Amino acid sequence: MKKNKIKITPSLLSADFGCLASEIKKAEKAGADMLHVDVMDGHFVPNITLGPFIVRAMRKVTKLPLITHLMIENPEKYVKEFAKAGSDTIIFHIETTKNAKALIRRIKSLGKKAGVCIKPKTKVSSIRKLLPLLDEVLVMTVEPGFAGQKFMKSEVPKIREIRKNFARDISVDGGITYENACEAAAAGANVFIAGTYLFGAKNMKKLIAEMKKIKVCGN
Ligand code: DX5
Ligand code: ZN
């Protein structure tokens, strides 16, 4: 199997938005490989967060890839705006579109990487046919909507199942800590998204350095 580099991705949902620029700089200096941006619309998930306007502001203060996790209905309507604002990867939930293939093509035609996300209760079979088209698959280990929830071990077998047929990035999102990132890595995940664990830490740099040493299955 091709080696997949470990990428540590702080989730800005747990940053202090009152000083977003310095929070982004803090994550950069701590060794973050990418930044995770959670977009919620109050429909697909009960919470509301941010739109392209804020992504544009983030883009101005960092060169790190901005991974945009859309938890919104009608993603087709907004991908162009996020692409223009500076998102590097756009990830949507499989339930939010009637034509996932067309949406992936659209994201790629905008010059961006495309990813799909499955939340708990969503089966791997729902995305199997899309795997050859995708740059990334995101497996959620909490119900989408809020930071600070507990990691759901029950979702780990999905990572293993996807890894059998997918050689690119598999990311995990929700309640990630060093310990459960090790479990996810043993199943084949190589991108670890963490909000509370990293932004809540006294020493983000130390935690990121530890996470980068995790052994990924197959690597
Ligand atoms: C939840 C979001 C996550 C969240 C993770 O719906 O998709 O990215 O920010 O936060 P923690 O790491 O605190 O679970
Ligand atoms: Zn997320």
mmCIF file of C-alpha atoms and ligand atoms in Angstrom:
data_model
loop_
_atom_site.group_PDB
_atom_site.id
_atom_site.type_symbol
_atom_site.label_atom_id
_atom_site.label_comp_id
_atom_site.label_asym_id
_atom_site.label_seq_id
_atom_site.Cartn_x
_atom_site.Cartn_y
_atom_site.Cartn_z
ATOM 1 C CA MET A 1 0.000 0.000 0.000
ATOM 2 C CA LYS A 2 1.171 3.539 -0.770
ATOM 3 C CA LYS A 3 2.425 5.422 2.282
ATOM 4 C CA ASN A 4 0.124 8.064 3.629
ATOM 5 C CA LYS A 5 1.784 10.869 5.495
ATOM 6 C CA ILE A 6 0.405 11.641 8.941
ATOM 7 C CA LYS A 7 -1.236 15.048 8.959
ATOM 8 C CA ILE A 8 -2.284 16.785 12.141
ATOM 9 C CA THR A 9 -5.161 19.167 11.632
ATOM 10 C CA PRO A 10 -6.320 21.420 14.464
ATOM 11 C CA SER A 11 -10.034 22.176 14.217
ATOM 12 C CA LEU A 12 -10.582 25.917 14.464
ATOM 13 C CA LEU A 13 -14.033 25.366 15.954
ATOM 14 C CA SER A 14 -12.269 25.181 19.323
ATOM 15 C CA ALA A 15 -10.130 28.274 18.718
ATOM 16 C CA ASP A 16 -10.865 31.615 20.347
ATOM 17 C CA PHE A 17 -12.573 33.502 17.513
ATOM 18 C CA GLY A 18 -11.979 36.784 19.324
ATOM 19 C CA CYS A 19 -8.330 36.449 18.292
ATOM 20 C CA LEU A 20 -8.570 34.113 15.344
ATOM 21 C CA ALA A 21 -5.407 35.314 13.598
ATOM 22 C CA SER A 22 -3.225 34.607 16.619
ATOM 23 C CA GLU A 23 -4.917 31.240 17.182
ATOM 24 C CA ILE A 24 -4.078 30.313 13.587
ATOM 25 C CA LYS A 25 -0.479 31.441 14.085
ATOM 26 C CA LYS A 26 -0.318 29.403 17.295
ATOM 27 C CA ALA A 27 -1.431 26.258 15.421
ATOM 28 C CA GLU A 28 1.075 26.990 12.647
ATOM 29 C CA LYS A 29 3.957 27.400 15.080
ATOM 30 C CA ALA A 30 2.914 24.244 16.906
ATOM 31 C CA GLY A 31 3.488 22.254 13.709
ATOM 32 C CA ALA A 32 -0.031 21.873 12.287
ATOM 33 C CA ASP A 33 -0.017 20.436 8.770
ATOM 34 C CA MET A 34 -3.418 21.823 7.831
ATOM 35 C CA LEU A 35 -6.338 23.639 9.451
ATOM 36 C CA HIS A 36 -9.885 22.284 9.714
ATOM 37 C CA VAL A 37 -12.774 24.687 9.168
ATOM 38 C CA ASP A 38 -16.250 23.548 10.262
ATOM 39 C CA VAL A 39 -19.124 25.080 8.337
ATOM 40 C CA MET A 40 -22.562 24.479 9.886
ATOM 41 C CA ASP A 41 -25.891 25.790 8.661
ATOM 42 C CA GLY A 42 -28.394 25.121 11.451
ATOM 43 C CA HIS A 43 -30.259 22.699 9.127
ATOM 44 C CA PHE A 44 -28.075 19.701 8.404
ATOM 45 C CA VAL A 45 -26.718 20.092 11.939
ATOM 46 C CA PRO A 46 -28.280 22.017 14.831
ATOM 47 C CA ASN A 47 -25.400 24.482 15.148
ATOM 48 C CA ILE A 48 -24.442 27.516 13.019
ATOM 49 C CA THR A 49 -20.819 28.549 12.516
ATOM 50 C CA LEU A 50 -19.278 30.432 9.620
ATOM 51 C CA GLY A 51 -19.280 31.067 5.887
ATOM 52 C CA PRO A 52 -16.903 32.029 3.049
ATOM 53 C CA PHE A 53 -16.406 35.493 4.508
ATOM 54 C CA ILE A 54 -14.498 34.049 7.479
ATOM 55 C CA VAL A 55 -12.584 31.589 5.281
ATOM 56 C CA ARG A 56 -11.366 34.599 3.288
ATOM 57 C CA ALA A 57 -10.146 36.214 6.512
ATOM 58 C CA MET A 58 -8.386 32.991 7.529
ATOM 59 C CA ARG A 59 -6.774 32.723 4.095
ATOM 60 C CA LYS A 60 -5.111 36.094 4.589
ATOM 61 C CA VAL A 61 -3.271 35.011 7.722
ATOM 62 C CA THR A 62 -1.981 31.548 6.789
ATOM 63 C CA LYS A 63 -0.544 29.517 3.945
ATOM 64 C CA LEU A 64 -1.545 26.226 5.554
ATOM 65 C CA PRO A 65 -4.144 24.249 3.605
ATOM 66 C CA LEU A 66 -7.667 25.108 4.761
ATOM 67 C CA ILE A 67 -9.797 21.987 4.849
ATOM 68 C CA THR A 68 -13.429 23.002 4.712
ATOM 69 C CA HIS A 69 -15.851 20.554 6.287
ATOM 70 C CA LEU A 70 -19.295 21.468 4.989
ATOM 71 C CA MET A 71 -22.099 20.386 7.312
ATOM 72 C CA ILE A 72 -24.718 22.127 5.221
ATOM 73 C CA GLU A 73 -27.656 21.346 2.998
ATOM 74 C CA ASN A 74 -27.322 22.335 -0.649
ATOM 75 C CA PRO A 75 -23.519 22.243 -0.805
ATOM 76 C CA GLU A 76 -23.722 22.767 -4.606
ATOM 77 C CA LYS A 77 -24.880 26.286 -3.973
ATOM 78 C CA TYR A 78 -21.847 27.266 -1.908
ATOM 79 C CA VAL A 79 -18.757 25.400 -3.156
ATOM 80 C CA LYS A 80 -17.769 28.112 -5.600
ATOM 81 C CA GLU A 81 -17.821 30.759 -2.882
ATOM 82 C CA PHE A 82 -15.689 28.632 -0.568
ATOM 83 C CA ALA A 83 -13.271 27.881 -3.401
ATOM 84 C CA LYS A 84 -12.964 31.600 -4.192
ATOM 85 C CA ALA A 85 -12.513 32.401 -0.498
ATOM 86 C CA GLY A 86 -9.459 30.138 -0.314
ATOM 87 C CA SER A 87 -10.528 26.642 0.786
ATOM 88 C CA ASP A 88 -8.046 24.032 -0.442
ATOM 89 C CA THR A 89 -10.119 20.913 0.148
ATOM 90 C CA ILE A 90 -13.903 20.857 0.241
ATOM 91 C CA ILE A 91 -15.589 17.982 2.053
ATOM 92 C CA PHE A 92 -19.342 17.389 2.009
ATOM 93 C CA HIS A 93 -21.617 14.888 3.750
ATOM 94 C CA ILE A 94 -22.946 12.194 1.467
ATOM 95 C CA GLU A 95 -26.560 12.777 2.617
ATOM 96 C CA THR A 96 -26.531 16.401 1.477
ATOM 97 C CA THR A 97 -26.448 15.832 -2.265
ATOM 98 C CA LYS A 98 -28.448 13.935 -4.868
ATOM 99 C CA ASN A 99 -25.518 13.799 -7.258
ATOM 100 C CA ALA A 100 -22.259 13.244 -5.416
ATOM 101 C CA LYS A 101 -20.277 12.489 -8.577
ATOM 102 C CA ALA A 102 -21.254 15.802 -10.155
ATOM 103 C CA LEU A 103 -20.415 17.647 -6.944
ATOM 104 C CA ILE A 104 -16.963 16.041 -6.762
ATOM 105 C CA ARG A 105 -16.345 16.998 -10.411
ATOM 106 C CA ARG A 106 -17.493 20.542 -9.664
ATOM 107 C CA ILE A 107 -15.133 20.900 -6.684
ATOM 108 C CA LYS A 108 -12.249 19.580 -8.787
ATOM 109 C CA SER A 109 -13.100 21.875 -11.678
ATOM 110 C CA LEU A 110 -12.715 24.758 -9.243
ATOM 111 C CA GLY A 111 -9.137 23.583 -8.706
ATOM 112 C CA LYS A 112 -9.776 22.125 -5.254
ATOM 113 C CA LYS A 113 -9.445 18.714 -3.644
ATOM 114 C CA ALA A 114 -12.698 16.888 -2.994
ATOM 115 C CA GLY A 115 -13.653 14.819 0.017
ATOM 116 C CA VAL A 116 -16.714 13.086 1.292
ATOM 117 C CA CYS A 117 -17.724 12.612 4.907
ATOM 118 C CA ILE A 118 -19.668 9.854 6.621
ATOM 119 C CA LYS A 119 -21.179 10.420 10.027
ATOM 120 C CA PRO A 120 -22.108 7.745 12.564
ATOM 121 C CA LYS A 121 -25.010 5.599 11.253
ATOM 122 C CA THR A 122 -23.946 6.283 7.642
ATOM 123 C CA LYS A 123 -22.604 3.156 6.004
ATOM 124 C CA VAL A 124 -19.399 2.813 4.016
ATOM 125 C CA SER A 125 -21.471 1.273 1.200
ATOM 126 C CA SER A 126 -23.050 4.719 0.610
ATOM 127 C CA ILE A 127 -19.719 6.077 -0.694
ATOM 128 C CA ARG A 128 -18.046 2.966 -2.106
ATOM 129 C CA LYS A 129 -18.638 3.860 -5.749
ATOM 130 C CA LEU A 130 -17.159 7.320 -5.220
ATOM 131 C CA LEU A 131 -13.834 6.170 -3.798
ATOM 132 C CA PRO A 132 -11.891 6.281 -7.106
ATOM 133 C CA LEU A 133 -12.901 9.944 -7.545
ATOM 134 C CA LEU A 134 -12.011 11.201 -4.082
ATOM 135 C CA ASP A 135 -8.928 12.883 -2.625
ATOM 136 C CA GLU A 136 -10.070 12.250 0.947
ATOM 137 C CA VAL A 137 -12.631 10.395 3.027
ATOM 138 C CA LEU A 138 -13.543 11.815 6.412
ATOM 139 C CA VAL A 139 -14.936 9.420 9.001
ATOM 140 C CA MET A 140 -16.751 11.165 11.824
ATOM 141 C CA THR A 141 -16.333 9.726 15.281
ATOM 142 C CA VAL A 142 -19.018 11.946 16.876
ATOM 143 C CA GLU A 143 -22.388 13.181 15.643
ATOM 144 C CA PRO A 144 -21.581 16.337 13.650
ATOM 145 C CA GLY A 145 -22.492 19.690 15.151
ATOM 146 C CA PHE A 146 -20.378 20.388 18.213
ATOM 147 C CA ALA A 147 -16.816 20.233 19.495
ATOM 148 C CA GLY A 148 -16.012 18.547 22.778
ATOM 149 C CA GLN A 149 -17.933 15.280 22.353
ATOM 150 C CA LYS A 150 -16.717 11.798 23.174
ATOM 151 C CA PHE A 151 -14.962 9.696 20.517
ATOM 152 C CA MET A 152 -17.158 6.823 19.271
ATOM 153 C CA LYS A 153 -15.088 3.636 19.061
ATOM 154 C CA SER A 154 -17.918 2.043 17.097
ATOM 155 C CA GLU A 155 -16.838 4.012 13.983
ATOM 156 C CA VAL A 156 -13.279 2.622 13.799
ATOM 157 C CA PRO A 157 -14.160 -0.503 11.741
ATOM 158 C CA LYS A 158 -15.396 1.831 8.980
ATOM 159 C CA ILE A 159 -11.867 3.193 8.624
ATOM 160 C CA ARG A 160 -10.529 -0.327 8.182
ATOM 161 C CA GLU A 161 -13.212 -1.075 5.605
ATOM 162 C CA ILE A 162 -12.471 2.075 3.583
ATOM 163 C CA ARG A 163 -8.710 1.518 3.740
ATOM 164 C CA LYS A 164 -9.094 -1.809 1.923
ATOM 165 C CA ASN A 165 -10.148 0.057 -1.227
ATOM 166 C CA PHE A 166 -8.727 3.539 -0.783
ATOM 167 C CA ALA A 167 -5.071 4.602 -0.896
ATOM 168 C CA ARG A 168 -5.435 8.341 -0.285
ATOM 169 C CA ASP A 169 -6.109 10.399 2.860
ATOM 170 C CA ILE A 170 -8.499 9.007 5.448
ATOM 171 C CA SER A 171 -9.231 11.530 8.158
ATOM 172 C CA VAL A 172 -10.969 11.148 11.512
ATOM 173 C CA ASP A 173 -12.891 13.920 13.194
ATOM 174 C CA GLY A 174 -14.584 14.020 16.582
ATOM 175 C CA GLY A 175 -13.257 13.617 20.112
ATOM 176 C CA ILE A 176 -9.733 12.880 18.859
ATOM 177 C CA THR A 177 -6.943 12.513 21.440
ATOM 178 C CA TYR A 178 -3.527 10.852 21.202
ATOM 179 C CA GLU A 179 -4.938 7.538 22.476
ATOM 180 C CA ASN A 180 -7.842 7.198 20.081
ATOM 181 C CA ALA A 181 -5.812 8.607 17.170
ATOM 182 C CA CYS A 182 -3.591 5.540 17.710
ATOM 183 C CA GLU A 183 -6.675 3.300 17.375
ATOM 184 C CA ALA A 184 -7.782 5.105 14.222
ATOM 185 C CA ALA A 185 -4.251 4.894 12.789
ATOM 186 C CA ALA A 186 -4.111 1.160 13.450
ATOM 187 C CA ALA A 187 -7.233 0.906 11.281
ATOM 188 C CA GLY A 188 -5.606 2.961 8.512
ATOM 189 C CA ALA A 189 -6.450 6.624 9.179
ATOM 190 C CA ASN A 190 -3.610 9.105 8.557
ATOM 191 C CA VAL A 191 -5.209 12.536 9.091
ATOM 192 C CA PHE A 192 -6.139 13.479 12.653
ATOM 193 C CA ILE A 193 -8.495 16.386 13.235
ATOM 194 C CA ALA A 194 -8.675 17.657 16.791
ATOM 195 C CA GLY A 195 -10.359 20.702 18.291
ATOM 196 C CA THR A 196 -10.695 20.516 22.066
ATOM 197 C CA TYR A 197 -7.626 18.302 22.525
ATOM 198 C CA LEU A 198 -5.253 20.686 20.731
ATOM 199 C CA PHE A 199 -6.730 24.136 21.394
ATOM 200 C CA GLY A 200 -7.490 23.181 24.995
ATOM 201 C CA ALA A 201 -3.880 22.122 25.602
ATOM 202 C CA LYS A 202 -1.236 24.143 27.420
ATOM 203 C CA ASN A 203 1.389 22.920 24.969
ATOM 204 C CA MET A 204 -0.096 22.286 21.529
ATOM 205 C CA LYS A 205 3.355 21.811 19.995
ATOM 206 C CA LYS A 206 4.178 18.882 22.272
ATOM 207 C CA LEU A 207 0.880 17.123 21.502
ATOM 208 C CA ILE A 208 1.277 17.599 17.752
ATOM 209 C CA ALA A 209 4.851 16.251 17.903
ATOM 210 C CA GLU A 210 3.577 13.167 19.774
ATOM 211 C CA MET A 211 0.743 12.619 17.305
ATOM 212 C CA LYS A 212 3.108 12.847 14.346
ATOM 213 C CA LYS A 213 4.952 9.788 15.651
ATOM 214 C CA ILE A 214 1.844 7.579 15.625
ATOM 215 C CA LYS A 215 2.241 4.433 13.558
ATOM 216 C CA VAL A 216 -0.251 4.247 10.684
ATOM 217 C CA CYS A 217 -1.323 0.780 9.570
ATOM 218 C CA GLY A 218 0.386 -0.105 6.283
ATOM 219 C CA ASN A 219 3.067 2.597 6.567
HETATM 220 C C1 DX5 B 1 -17.866 18.496 14.840
HETATM 221 C C2 DX5 B 1 -16.756 18.991 13.962
HETATM 222 C C3 DX5 B 1 -15.394 18.727 14.471
HETATM 223 C C4 DX5 B 1 -15.095 19.354 15.811
HETATM 224 C C5 DX5 B 1 -14.088 18.507 16.496
HETATM 225 O O1 DX5 B 1 -19.055 18.478 14.120
HETATM 226 O O2 DX5 B 1 -16.835 18.428 12.672
HETATM 227 O O3 DX5 B 1 -14.406 19.124 13.525
HETATM 228 O O4 DX5 B 1 -14.574 20.638 15.685
HETATM 229 O O5 DX5 B 1 -13.908 18.980 17.782
HETATM 230 P P1 DX5 B 1 -13.413 18.003 18.932
HETATM 231 O O6 DX5 B 1 -12.027 17.587 18.535
HETATM 232 O O7 DX5 B 1 -13.458 18.839 20.154
HETATM 233 O O8 DX5 B 1 -14.354 16.852 18.968
HETATM 234 ZN ZN ZN B 2 -15.210 18.879 11.344
#
